Amino acid sequence: MLYIHALKNGTHTDIDWMMAKDENVDFYEVEVSTDGNTFAVMEETNSERVNSPRQYELVDMNPVYGENYYRLKVNQLDGTYFYSSIRKVNFDIDFDNVILYPNPTHENIYIDMRDFVEKTGLVEVFNGLGQKITERNYLSFPSAPVV
C-alpha cells in the first residue's frame, strides 16, 4: 500500500488509497470507528487485481459529529489480510449554522437547527446572565425551527 487518506470535505469524508499493485488482493473493507478501537465495516470494494499502481476512492456521507477513525482492511486471495494505518477526521459542530431568533426576545425564541435534522441532542437556552432558562432533549431534531 502506498497511502491511505481520509479528508473532511464539507459534511462528508473523502477516503482514497493507492496500492502499488493489487493482483493478490481479493477485496477491500473500509472500516470506521468513533473511538479508534472498535471498528465496523462501512463499505466493501472489489480489487481490480492489476500489476500496476491503482487508486481507489469512496465517500462517507454520514460521519458523526466528533472524531471519526478510518482504516482499510486488505483481504488477500489466500485468505490472509492486513490493516492500513488509522486516519482520524474530526467533525466539530458548527454553531454558525444554528440560527436563533428573534434576539433579543421577551417571550418565545425559535432555533433553526437544519444541519442537525434527525440527530439527537440537548438544547439549553441561557440568558445574558448565564442563567439557564430552559432545556429540551430531542431524540430527533425536526426540520422546522424548534421553540
Short mmCIF file of N, CA, C and O in Angstrom, two decimals:
data_model
loop_
_atom_site.label_atom_id
_atom_site.label_comp_id
_atom_site.label_asym_id
_atom_site.label_seq_id
_atom_site.Cartn_x
_atom_site.Cartn_y
_atom_site.Cartn_z
N MET A 1 0.85 -1.17 0.00
CA MET A 1 0.00 0.00 0.00
C MET A 1 0.89 1.24 0.00
O MET A 1 1.80 1.35 0.81
N LEU A 2 0.58 2.15 -0.91
CA LEU A 2 1.37 3.37 -0.98
C LEU A 2 0.86 4.43 0.00
O LEU A 2 1.64 5.14 0.61
N TYR A 3 -0.47 4.55 0.12
CA TYR A 3 -1.04 5.51 1.07
C TYR A 3 -2.52 5.26 1.28
O TYR A 3 -3.16 4.55 0.49
N ILE A 4 -3.05 5.86 2.35
CA ILE A 4 -4.49 5.98 2.57
C ILE A 4 -4.73 7.38 3.12
O ILE A 4 -3.99 7.85 4.00
N HIS A 5 -5.73 8.06 2.57
CA HIS A 5 -6.11 9.40 3.03
C HIS A 5 -7.57 9.39 3.45
O HIS A 5 -8.39 8.69 2.84
N ALA A 6 -7.89 10.18 4.45
CA ALA A 6 -9.27 10.44 4.83
C ALA A 6 -9.33 11.94 5.12
O ALA A 6 -8.69 12.43 6.05
N LEU A 7 -10.09 12.67 4.30
CA LEU A 7 -10.12 14.12 4.39
C LEU A 7 -11.54 14.64 4.52
O LEU A 7 -12.44 14.21 3.78
N LYS A 8 -11.73 15.57 5.44
CA LYS A 8 -13.02 16.22 5.61
C LYS A 8 -13.31 17.06 4.37
O LYS A 8 -12.46 17.82 3.91
N ASN A 9 -14.52 16.91 3.84
CA ASN A 9 -14.94 17.67 2.67
C ASN A 9 -16.37 18.13 2.91
O ASN A 9 -17.32 17.42 2.60
N GLY A 10 -16.52 19.31 3.52
CA GLY A 10 -17.84 19.79 3.88
C GLY A 10 -18.42 18.97 5.00
O GLY A 10 -17.85 18.89 6.09
N THR A 11 -19.52 18.27 4.71
CA THR A 11 -20.18 17.45 5.73
C THR A 11 -19.93 15.96 5.53
O THR A 11 -20.59 15.13 6.14
N HIS A 12 -18.97 15.61 4.67
CA HIS A 12 -18.65 14.21 4.48
C HIS A 12 -17.13 14.00 4.45
O HIS A 12 -16.37 14.96 4.50
N THR A 13 -16.73 12.74 4.40
CA THR A 13 -15.31 12.40 4.39
C THR A 13 -14.96 11.73 3.07
O THR A 13 -15.61 10.76 2.66
N ASP A 14 -13.94 12.25 2.40
CA ASP A 14 -13.41 11.62 1.19
C ASP A 14 -12.29 10.67 1.60
O ASP A 14 -11.35 11.09 2.30
N ILE A 15 -12.39 9.43 1.19
CA ILE A 15 -11.39 8.41 1.53
C ILE A 15 -10.81 7.89 0.24
O ILE A 15 -11.55 7.54 -0.69
N ASP A 16 -9.49 7.85 0.16
CA ASP A 16 -8.86 7.26 -1.01
C ASP A 16 -7.57 6.57 -0.60
O ASP A 16 -6.97 6.91 0.42
N TRP A 17 -7.19 5.57 -1.37
CA TRP A 17 -5.96 4.85 -1.12
C TRP A 17 -5.37 4.39 -2.44
O TRP A 17 -6.06 4.31 -3.44
N MET A 18 -4.06 4.14 -2.40
CA MET A 18 -3.37 3.67 -3.61
C MET A 18 -2.53 2.46 -3.26
O MET A 18 -1.83 2.44 -2.25
N MET A 19 -2.64 1.47 -4.11
CA MET A 19 -1.85 0.25 -3.99
C MET A 19 -0.79 0.25 -5.09
O MET A 19 -1.07 0.65 -6.22
N ALA A 20 0.41 -0.18 -4.76
CA ALA A 20 1.45 -0.29 -5.78
C ALA A 20 1.04 -1.32 -6.83
O ALA A 20 1.23 -1.13 -8.02
N LYS A 21 0.44 -2.41 -6.35
CA LYS A 21 -0.19 -3.42 -7.20
C LYS A 21 -1.14 -4.19 -6.29
O LYS A 21 -0.93 -4.29 -5.08
N ASP A 22 -2.19 -4.72 -6.88
CA ASP A 22 -3.14 -5.45 -6.03
C ASP A 22 -3.62 -6.74 -6.70
O ASP A 22 -4.74 -7.17 -6.52
N GLU A 23 -2.71 -7.36 -7.46
CA GLU A 23 -3.07 -8.58 -8.17
C GLU A 23 -3.39 -9.74 -7.22
O GLU A 23 -4.08 -10.69 -7.62
N ASN A 24 -2.92 -9.68 -5.96
CA ASN A 24 -3.20 -10.74 -4.99
C ASN A 24 -4.27 -10.34 -3.98
O ASN A 24 -4.50 -11.05 -3.00
N VAL A 25 -4.93 -9.21 -4.22
CA VAL A 25 -5.95 -8.72 -3.30
C VAL A 25 -7.33 -9.16 -3.81
O VAL A 25 -7.65 -8.98 -4.98
N ASP A 26 -8.12 -9.73 -2.91
CA ASP A 26 -9.48 -10.14 -3.25
C ASP A 26 -10.43 -8.95 -3.17
O ASP A 26 -11.10 -8.61 -4.14
N PHE A 27 -10.46 -8.29 -1.98
CA PHE A 27 -11.33 -7.12 -1.81
C PHE A 27 -10.83 -6.29 -0.64
O PHE A 27 -10.00 -6.73 0.16
N TYR A 28 -11.36 -5.07 -0.56
CA TYR A 28 -11.02 -4.12 0.49
C TYR A 28 -12.25 -3.86 1.34
O TYR A 28 -13.36 -3.83 0.84
N GLU A 29 -12.02 -3.66 2.64
CA GLU A 29 -13.08 -3.24 3.53
C GLU A 29 -12.66 -1.92 4.18
O GLU A 29 -11.62 -1.87 4.84
N VAL A 30 -13.43 -0.87 3.96
CA VAL A 30 -13.17 0.39 4.64
C VAL A 30 -13.95 0.33 5.95
O VAL A 30 -15.16 0.07 5.95
N GLU A 31 -13.22 0.52 7.04
CA GLU A 31 -13.83 0.43 8.37
C GLU A 31 -13.83 1.80 9.02
O GLU A 31 -12.94 2.61 8.79
N VAL A 32 -14.84 2.03 9.87
CA VAL A 32 -14.98 3.30 10.57
C VAL A 32 -15.22 3.03 12.05
O VAL A 32 -15.79 2.00 12.43
N SER A 33 -14.77 3.97 12.89
CA SER A 33 -14.91 3.87 14.33
C SER A 33 -15.08 5.26 14.92
O SER A 33 -14.62 6.24 14.34
N THR A 34 -15.74 5.33 16.07
CA THR A 34 -15.84 6.61 16.77
C THR A 34 -14.90 6.69 17.96
O THR A 34 -14.78 7.74 18.57
N ASP A 35 -14.24 5.57 18.29
CA ASP A 35 -13.32 5.57 19.42
C ASP A 35 -11.90 5.14 19.06
O ASP A 35 -11.00 5.16 19.89
N GLY A 36 -11.68 4.72 17.82
CA GLY A 36 -10.35 4.30 17.39
C GLY A 36 -10.00 2.88 17.79
O GLY A 36 -8.90 2.41 17.49
N ASN A 37 -10.94 2.18 18.44
CA ASN A 37 -10.69 0.81 18.87
C ASN A 37 -11.66 -0.20 18.27
O ASN A 37 -11.25 -1.25 17.82
N THR A 38 -12.93 0.12 18.30
CA THR A 38 -13.96 -0.77 17.78
C THR A 38 -14.39 -0.28 16.40
O THR A 38 -15.00 0.78 16.29
N PHE A 39 -14.07 -1.07 15.39
CA PHE A 39 -14.35 -0.67 14.00
C PHE A 39 -15.49 -1.51 13.43
O PHE A 39 -15.68 -2.67 13.80
N ALA A 40 -16.22 -0.90 12.51
CA ALA A 40 -17.28 -1.59 11.76
C ALA A 40 -17.05 -1.36 10.28
O ALA A 40 -16.53 -0.31 9.88
N VAL A 41 -17.43 -2.34 9.47
CA VAL A 41 -17.27 -2.20 8.02
C VAL A 41 -18.24 -1.15 7.51
O VAL A 41 -19.44 -1.22 7.75
N MET A 42 -17.70 -0.14 6.84
CA MET A 42 -18.51 0.90 6.24
C MET A 42 -18.88 0.51 4.80
O MET A 42 -20.00 0.71 4.36
N GLU A 43 -17.89 -0.04 4.08
CA GLU A 43 -18.13 -0.40 2.68
C GLU A 43 -17.07 -1.39 2.21
O GLU A 43 -15.92 -1.34 2.65
N GLU A 44 -17.47 -2.27 1.31
CA GLU A 44 -16.55 -3.20 0.66
C GLU A 44 -16.34 -2.76 -0.78
O GLU A 44 -17.27 -2.29 -1.43
N THR A 45 -15.11 -2.94 -1.25
CA THR A 45 -14.77 -2.63 -2.64
C THR A 45 -13.96 -3.77 -3.20
O THR A 45 -12.98 -4.21 -2.58
N ASN A 46 -14.33 -4.26 -4.36
CA ASN A 46 -13.57 -5.34 -5.02
C ASN A 46 -12.25 -4.81 -5.54
O ASN A 46 -12.15 -3.65 -5.95
N SER A 47 -11.26 -5.67 -5.55
CA SER A 47 -9.95 -5.32 -6.09
C SER A 47 -10.00 -5.38 -7.61
O SER A 47 -10.71 -6.20 -8.20
N GLU A 48 -9.23 -4.51 -8.26
CA GLU A 48 -9.10 -4.55 -9.72
C GLU A 48 -8.11 -5.64 -10.15
O GLU A 48 -8.06 -6.00 -11.32
N ARG A 49 -7.28 -6.10 -9.20
CA ARG A 49 -6.29 -7.15 -9.42
C ARG A 49 -5.36 -6.83 -10.59
O ARG A 49 -5.25 -7.58 -11.56
N VAL A 50 -4.71 -5.68 -10.47
CA VAL A 50 -3.77 -5.26 -11.51
C VAL A 50 -2.34 -5.27 -10.97
O VAL A 50 -2.12 -5.19 -9.76
N ASN A 51 -1.40 -5.37 -11.88
CA ASN A 51 0.02 -5.41 -11.51
C ASN A 51 0.67 -4.05 -11.73
O ASN A 51 1.79 -3.95 -12.20
N SER A 52 -0.07 -2.99 -11.42
CA SER A 52 0.43 -1.63 -11.55
C SER A 52 -0.29 -0.77 -10.50
O SER A 52 -1.28 -1.21 -9.92
N PRO A 53 0.18 0.44 -10.27
CA PRO A 53 -0.48 1.29 -9.26
C PRO A 53 -1.95 1.51 -9.59
O PRO A 53 -2.33 1.71 -10.75
N ARG A 54 -2.78 1.45 -8.54
CA ARG A 54 -4.22 1.62 -8.71
C ARG A 54 -4.76 2.39 -7.52
O ARG A 54 -4.48 2.07 -6.38
N GLN A 55 -5.52 3.45 -7.82
CA GLN A 55 -6.13 4.27 -6.79
C GLN A 55 -7.61 3.91 -6.64
O GLN A 55 -8.30 3.67 -7.64
N TYR A 56 -8.07 3.91 -5.39
CA TYR A 56 -9.48 3.66 -5.08
C TYR A 56 -9.99 4.83 -4.26
O TYR A 56 -9.23 5.47 -3.53
N GLU A 57 -11.28 5.09 -4.35
CA GLU A 57 -11.84 6.19 -3.55
C GLU A 57 -13.30 5.92 -3.26
O GLU A 57 -13.99 5.22 -4.00
N LEU A 58 -13.75 6.48 -2.15
CA LEU A 58 -15.15 6.43 -1.77
C LEU A 58 -15.43 7.57 -0.82
O LEU A 58 -14.52 8.28 -0.37
N VAL A 59 -16.71 7.76 -0.48
CA VAL A 59 -17.14 8.88 0.35
C VAL A 59 -17.98 8.36 1.51
O VAL A 59 -18.88 7.54 1.31
N ASP A 60 -17.67 8.83 2.73
CA ASP A 60 -18.52 8.59 3.88
C ASP A 60 -19.48 9.76 3.95
O ASP A 60 -19.09 10.88 4.31
N MET A 61 -20.73 9.52 3.59
CA MET A 61 -21.73 10.59 3.56
C MET A 61 -22.34 10.85 4.94
O MET A 61 -23.06 11.82 5.11
N ASN A 62 -22.06 9.98 5.91
CA ASN A 62 -22.69 10.10 7.23
C ASN A 62 -21.70 10.04 8.38
O ASN A 62 -21.89 9.26 9.32
N PRO A 63 -20.66 10.85 8.37
CA PRO A 63 -19.76 10.85 9.53
C PRO A 63 -20.50 11.41 10.75
O PRO A 63 -21.46 12.17 10.61
N VAL A 64 -20.06 11.01 11.93
CA VAL A 64 -20.68 11.51 13.15
C VAL A 64 -19.99 12.81 13.57
O VAL A 64 -18.86 13.08 13.18
N TYR A 65 -20.71 13.60 14.39
CA TYR A 65 -20.05 14.76 14.98
C TYR A 65 -19.03 14.24 15.98
O TYR A 65 -19.28 13.28 16.69
N GLY A 66 -17.88 14.84 16.00
CA GLY A 66 -16.79 14.37 16.85
C GLY A 66 -15.76 13.67 15.99
O GLY A 66 -15.60 13.97 14.80
N GLU A 67 -15.07 12.71 16.58
CA GLU A 67 -13.97 12.04 15.89
C GLU A 67 -14.47 10.82 15.11
O GLU A 67 -15.26 10.03 15.61
N ASN A 68 -13.97 10.69 13.89
CA ASN A 68 -14.23 9.55 13.03
C ASN A 68 -12.88 8.95 12.66
O ASN A 68 -12.00 9.68 12.17
N TYR A 69 -12.71 7.67 12.91
CA TYR A 69 -11.46 6.98 12.60
C TYR A 69 -11.72 6.03 11.43
O TYR A 69 -12.72 5.31 11.41
N TYR A 70 -10.79 6.01 10.48
CA TYR A 70 -10.93 5.17 9.30
C TYR A 70 -9.69 4.32 9.13
O TYR A 70 -8.57 4.76 9.40
N ARG A 71 -9.90 3.08 8.69
CA ARG A 71 -8.79 2.21 8.31
C ARG A 71 -9.26 1.30 7.19
O ARG A 71 -10.46 1.15 6.94
N LEU A 72 -8.31 0.68 6.54
CA LEU A 72 -8.57 -0.20 5.42
C LEU A 72 -8.12 -1.61 5.78
O LEU A 72 -7.00 -1.80 6.27
N LYS A 73 -8.99 -2.56 5.57
CA LYS A 73 -8.62 -3.97 5.72
C LYS A 73 -8.43 -4.52 4.32
O LYS A 73 -9.35 -4.48 3.49
N VAL A 74 -7.24 -5.01 4.03
CA VAL A 74 -6.89 -5.54 2.72
C VAL A 74 -6.96 -7.06 2.80
O VAL A 74 -6.16 -7.70 3.49
N ASN A 75 -7.94 -7.65 2.13
CA ASN A 75 -8.17 -9.09 2.15
C ASN A 75 -7.53 -9.73 0.93
O ASN A 75 -7.91 -9.43 -0.22
N GLN A 76 -6.57 -10.60 1.18
CA GLN A 76 -5.81 -11.24 0.11
C GLN A 76 -6.57 -12.46 -0.45
O GLN A 76 -7.44 -13.02 0.22
N LEU A 77 -6.20 -12.87 -1.63
CA LEU A 77 -6.81 -14.04 -2.27
C LEU A 77 -6.58 -15.32 -1.47
O LEU A 77 -7.40 -16.24 -1.52
N ASP A 78 -5.45 -15.40 -0.74
CA ASP A 78 -5.14 -16.62 0.02
C ASP A 78 -5.83 -16.65 1.39
O ASP A 78 -5.59 -17.54 2.20
N GLY A 79 -6.70 -15.68 1.67
CA GLY A 79 -7.43 -15.67 2.94
C GLY A 79 -6.79 -14.85 4.04
O GLY A 79 -7.40 -14.61 5.08
N THR A 80 -5.55 -14.40 3.84
CA THR A 80 -4.90 -13.55 4.84
C THR A 80 -5.34 -12.10 4.63
O THR A 80 -5.94 -11.77 3.60
N TYR A 81 -5.05 -11.28 5.59
CA TYR A 81 -5.41 -9.87 5.47
C TYR A 81 -4.43 -9.03 6.29
O TYR A 81 -3.71 -9.54 7.14
N PHE A 82 -4.43 -7.74 6.02
CA PHE A 82 -3.68 -6.79 6.83
C PHE A 82 -4.44 -5.48 6.87
O PHE A 82 -5.33 -5.23 6.05
N TYR A 83 -4.09 -4.64 7.86
CA TYR A 83 -4.75 -3.35 8.05
C TYR A 83 -3.81 -2.21 7.68
O TYR A 83 -2.60 -2.29 7.88
N SER A 84 -4.41 -1.14 7.20
CA SER A 84 -3.66 0.09 6.96
C SER A 84 -3.48 0.81 8.28
O SER A 84 -4.03 0.41 9.32
N SER A 85 -2.77 1.91 8.24
CA SER A 85 -2.72 2.79 9.40
C SER A 85 -4.09 3.47 9.54
O SER A 85 -4.90 3.46 8.62
N ILE A 86 -4.35 4.04 10.71
CA ILE A 86 -5.63 4.67 11.00
C ILE A 86 -5.55 6.16 10.69
O ILE A 86 -4.56 6.81 11.00
N ARG A 87 -6.60 6.67 10.09
CA ARG A 87 -6.71 8.10 9.81
C ARG A 87 -7.88 8.67 10.61
O ARG A 87 -8.94 8.05 10.70
N LYS A 88 -7.69 9.85 11.19
CA LYS A 88 -8.72 10.48 12.02
C LYS A 88 -9.22 11.75 11.35
O LYS A 88 -8.43 12.56 10.86
N VAL A 89 -10.55 11.91 11.33
CA VAL A 89 -11.19 13.11 10.81
C VAL A 89 -12.16 13.59 11.87
O VAL A 89 -12.96 12.81 12.38
N ASN A 90 -12.10 14.88 12.21
CA ASN A 90 -12.94 15.43 13.25
C ASN A 90 -14.00 16.34 12.64
O ASN A 90 -13.69 17.22 11.83
N PHE A 91 -15.24 16.12 13.03
CA PHE A 91 -16.35 16.96 12.60
C PHE A 91 -16.89 17.70 13.80
O PHE A 91 -17.71 17.17 14.56
N ASP A 92 -16.40 18.91 14.00
CA ASP A 92 -16.89 19.76 15.07
C ASP A 92 -18.27 20.29 14.71
O ASP A 92 -18.58 20.48 13.53
N ILE A 93 -19.06 20.55 15.72
CA ILE A 93 -20.35 21.18 15.49
C ILE A 93 -20.11 22.63 15.11
O ILE A 93 -19.40 23.35 15.80
N ASP A 94 -20.69 23.05 14.01
CA ASP A 94 -20.54 24.42 13.53
C ASP A 94 -21.73 25.24 14.02
O ASP A 94 -22.80 25.23 13.43
N PHE A 95 -21.54 25.94 15.13
CA PHE A 95 -22.64 26.70 15.72
C PHE A 95 -22.98 27.95 14.91
O PHE A 95 -23.98 28.60 15.17
N ASP A 96 -22.17 28.27 13.90
CA ASP A 96 -22.54 29.36 12.99
C ASP A 96 -23.76 28.98 12.17
O ASP A 96 -24.43 29.84 11.60
N ASN A 97 -24.05 27.67 12.07
CA ASN A 97 -25.19 27.20 11.31
C ASN A 97 -26.45 27.06 12.15
O ASN A 97 -27.47 26.59 11.66
N VAL A 98 -26.38 27.43 13.43
CA VAL A 98 -27.55 27.44 14.30
C VAL A 98 -28.07 28.87 14.33
O VAL A 98 -27.35 29.80 14.64
N ILE A 99 -29.35 29.03 13.97
CA ILE A 99 -29.95 30.37 13.90
C ILE A 99 -30.98 30.51 15.01
O ILE A 99 -31.89 29.69 15.11
N LEU A 100 -30.81 31.51 15.84
CA LEU A 100 -31.71 31.79 16.95
C LEU A 100 -32.37 33.15 16.70
O LEU A 100 -31.66 34.12 16.43
N TYR A 101 -33.69 33.20 16.79
CA TYR A 101 -34.40 34.46 16.53
C TYR A 101 -35.73 34.47 17.27
O TYR A 101 -36.23 33.40 17.61
N PRO A 102 -36.34 35.59 17.53
CA PRO A 102 -35.72 36.93 17.47
C PRO A 102 -34.75 37.11 18.64
O PRO A 102 -34.89 36.46 19.67
N ASN A 103 -33.84 37.99 18.47
CA ASN A 103 -32.86 38.26 19.52
C ASN A 103 -32.63 39.76 19.56
O ASN A 103 -32.17 40.32 18.58
N PRO A 104 -32.94 40.42 20.64
CA PRO A 104 -33.43 39.89 21.92
C PRO A 104 -34.91 39.56 21.86
O PRO A 104 -35.61 39.93 20.92
N THR A 105 -35.37 38.83 22.87
CA THR A 105 -36.78 38.46 22.96
C THR A 105 -37.21 38.46 24.42
O THR A 105 -36.38 38.38 25.32
N HIS A 106 -38.51 38.56 24.61
CA HIS A 106 -39.07 38.50 25.96
C HIS A 106 -39.96 37.28 26.11
O HIS A 106 -40.37 36.96 27.22
N GLU A 107 -40.29 36.64 25.01
CA GLU A 107 -41.22 35.51 25.04
C GLU A 107 -40.58 34.30 24.36
O GLU A 107 -39.57 33.81 24.81
N ASN A 108 -41.16 33.88 23.27
CA ASN A 108 -40.70 32.70 22.55
C ASN A 108 -39.46 33.01 21.72
O ASN A 108 -39.31 34.10 21.18
N ILE A 109 -38.60 32.00 21.62
CA ILE A 109 -37.48 32.07 20.69
C ILE A 109 -37.59 30.87 19.77
O ILE A 109 -38.17 29.84 20.12
N TYR A 110 -37.05 31.02 18.59
CA TYR A 110 -37.06 29.94 17.62
C TYR A 110 -35.60 29.61 17.30
O TYR A 110 -34.77 30.50 17.13
N ILE A 111 -35.33 28.33 17.23
CA ILE A 111 -33.97 27.87 16.94
C ILE A 111 -34.03 27.01 15.69
O ILE A 111 -34.69 25.97 15.67
N ASP A 112 -33.35 27.46 14.66
CA ASP A 112 -33.29 26.73 13.39
C ASP A 112 -32.02 25.88 13.42
O ASP A 112 -30.91 26.40 13.46
N MET A 113 -32.20 24.59 13.43
CA MET A 113 -31.06 23.66 13.54
C MET A 113 -31.04 22.71 12.35
O MET A 113 -30.87 21.51 12.50
N ARG A 114 -31.20 23.25 11.14
CA ARG A 114 -31.35 22.41 9.95
C ARG A 114 -30.18 21.46 9.72
O ARG A 114 -30.37 20.40 9.12
N ASP A 115 -28.98 21.80 10.19
CA ASP A 115 -27.84 20.89 10.00
C ASP A 115 -27.90 19.69 10.94
O ASP A 115 -27.09 18.77 10.83
N PHE A 116 -28.85 19.70 11.87
CA PHE A 116 -28.94 18.64 12.86
C PHE A 116 -30.22 17.80 12.71
O PHE A 116 -30.55 17.01 13.59
N VAL A 117 -30.94 17.96 11.62
CA VAL A 117 -32.19 17.25 11.40
C VAL A 117 -31.96 15.74 11.55
O VAL A 117 -31.00 15.19 11.03
N GLU A 118 -32.85 15.14 12.34
CA GLU A 118 -32.85 13.71 12.64
C GLU A 118 -31.71 13.27 13.55
O GLU A 118 -31.55 12.08 13.81
N LYS A 119 -30.92 14.19 14.06
CA LYS A 119 -29.88 13.86 15.03
C LYS A 119 -30.48 14.00 16.43
O LYS A 119 -31.49 14.66 16.63
N THR A 120 -29.83 13.40 17.41
CA THR A 120 -30.27 13.54 18.80
C THR A 120 -29.47 14.64 19.47
O THR A 120 -28.36 14.97 19.03
N GLY A 121 -30.01 15.21 20.54
CA GLY A 121 -29.25 16.22 21.25
C GLY A 121 -30.06 16.93 22.31
O GLY A 121 -31.28 16.77 22.42
N LEU A 122 -29.37 17.72 23.08
CA LEU A 122 -29.95 18.52 24.15
C LEU A 122 -29.77 19.99 23.80
O LEU A 122 -28.67 20.42 23.47
N VAL A 123 -30.87 20.75 23.86
CA VAL A 123 -30.81 22.19 23.63
C VAL A 123 -30.99 22.87 24.98
O VAL A 123 -31.96 22.60 25.69
N GLU A 124 -30.03 23.71 25.33
CA GLU A 124 -30.13 24.50 26.56
C GLU A 124 -30.09 25.97 26.17
O GLU A 124 -29.27 26.37 25.34
N VAL A 125 -30.97 26.78 26.76
CA VAL A 125 -31.03 28.21 26.46
C VAL A 125 -30.68 28.96 27.74
O VAL A 125 -31.26 28.71 28.80
N PHE A 126 -29.73 29.89 27.62
CA PHE A 126 -29.28 30.69 28.75
C PHE A 126 -29.56 32.16 28.47
O PHE A 126 -29.52 32.60 27.33
N ASN A 127 -29.79 32.93 29.53
CA ASN A 127 -29.97 34.37 29.36
C ASN A 127 -28.62 35.06 29.39
O ASN A 127 -27.57 34.41 29.53
N GLY A 128 -28.64 36.38 29.28
CA GLY A 128 -27.41 37.16 29.25
C GLY A 128 -26.59 37.09 30.53
O GLY A 128 -25.41 37.40 30.54
N LEU A 129 -27.21 36.65 31.62
CA LEU A 129 -26.50 36.50 32.90
C LEU A 129 -25.93 35.09 33.08
O LEU A 129 -25.35 34.79 34.11
N GLY A 130 -26.14 34.25 32.07
CA GLY A 130 -25.62 32.89 32.16
C GLY A 130 -26.54 31.93 32.90
O GLY A 130 -26.16 30.81 33.20
N GLN A 131 -27.76 32.37 33.16
CA GLN A 131 -28.72 31.52 33.86
C GLN A 131 -29.48 30.67 32.84
O GLN A 131 -29.95 31.19 31.82
N LYS A 132 -29.64 29.39 33.16
CA LYS A 132 -30.37 28.50 32.25
C LYS A 132 -31.86 28.85 32.32
O LYS A 132 -32.46 28.86 33.38
N ILE A 133 -32.44 29.13 31.17
CA ILE A 133 -33.85 29.48 31.07
C ILE A 133 -34.68 28.22 30.80
O ILE A 133 -35.73 28.02 31.38
N THR A 134 -34.18 27.37 29.93
CA THR A 134 -34.90 26.14 29.59
C THR A 134 -33.93 25.14 28.99
O THR A 134 -32.83 25.50 28.57
N GLU A 135 -34.39 23.89 28.97
CA GLU A 135 -33.64 22.85 28.27
C GLU A 135 -34.64 21.85 27.71
O GLU A 135 -35.74 21.69 28.24
N ARG A 136 -34.23 21.22 26.61
CA ARG A 136 -35.10 20.25 25.97
C ARG A 136 -34.25 19.19 25.28
O ARG A 136 -33.33 19.54 24.54
N ASN A 137 -34.58 17.93 25.53
CA ASN A 137 -33.87 16.81 24.93
C ASN A 137 -34.62 16.37 23.68
O ASN A 137 -35.84 16.22 23.71
N TYR A 138 -33.90 16.14 22.58
CA TYR A 138 -34.51 15.72 21.32
C TYR A 138 -33.96 14.35 20.92
O TYR A 138 -32.75 14.17 20.87
N LEU A 139 -34.85 13.45 20.63
CA LEU A 139 -34.45 12.16 20.08
C LEU A 139 -34.21 12.28 18.58
O LEU A 139 -33.49 11.49 17.98
N SER A 140 -34.83 13.30 17.98
CA SER A 140 -34.66 13.59 16.56
C SER A 140 -35.04 15.04 16.32
O SER A 140 -36.20 15.40 16.46
N PHE A 141 -34.04 15.87 15.96
CA PHE A 141 -34.34 17.28 15.71
C PHE A 141 -35.25 17.38 14.49
O PHE A 141 -35.00 16.75 13.46
N PRO A 142 -36.30 18.20 14.59
CA PRO A 142 -37.21 18.37 13.45
C PRO A 142 -36.60 19.29 12.39
O PRO A 142 -35.63 20.01 12.66
N SER A 143 -37.19 19.27 11.21
CA SER A 143 -36.69 20.14 10.13
C SER A 143 -37.16 21.58 10.32
O SER A 143 -36.52 22.50 9.82
N ALA A 144 -38.26 21.78 11.03
CA ALA A 144 -38.76 23.12 11.31
C ALA A 144 -38.05 23.68 12.55
O ALA A 144 -37.58 22.91 13.38
N PRO A 145 -37.96 24.99 12.69
CA PRO A 145 -37.34 25.57 13.89
C PRO A 145 -38.03 25.09 15.15
O PRO A 145 -39.23 24.92 15.18
N VAL A 146 -37.23 24.85 16.20
CA VAL A 146 -37.78 24.43 17.49
C VAL A 146 -38.06 25.65 18.34
O VAL A 146 -37.44 26.69 18.19
N VAL A 147 -39.06 25.52 19.22
CA VAL A 147 -39.44 26.62 20.10
C VAL A 147 -38.96 26.31 21.50
O VAL A 147 -39.07 25.22 21.98
#
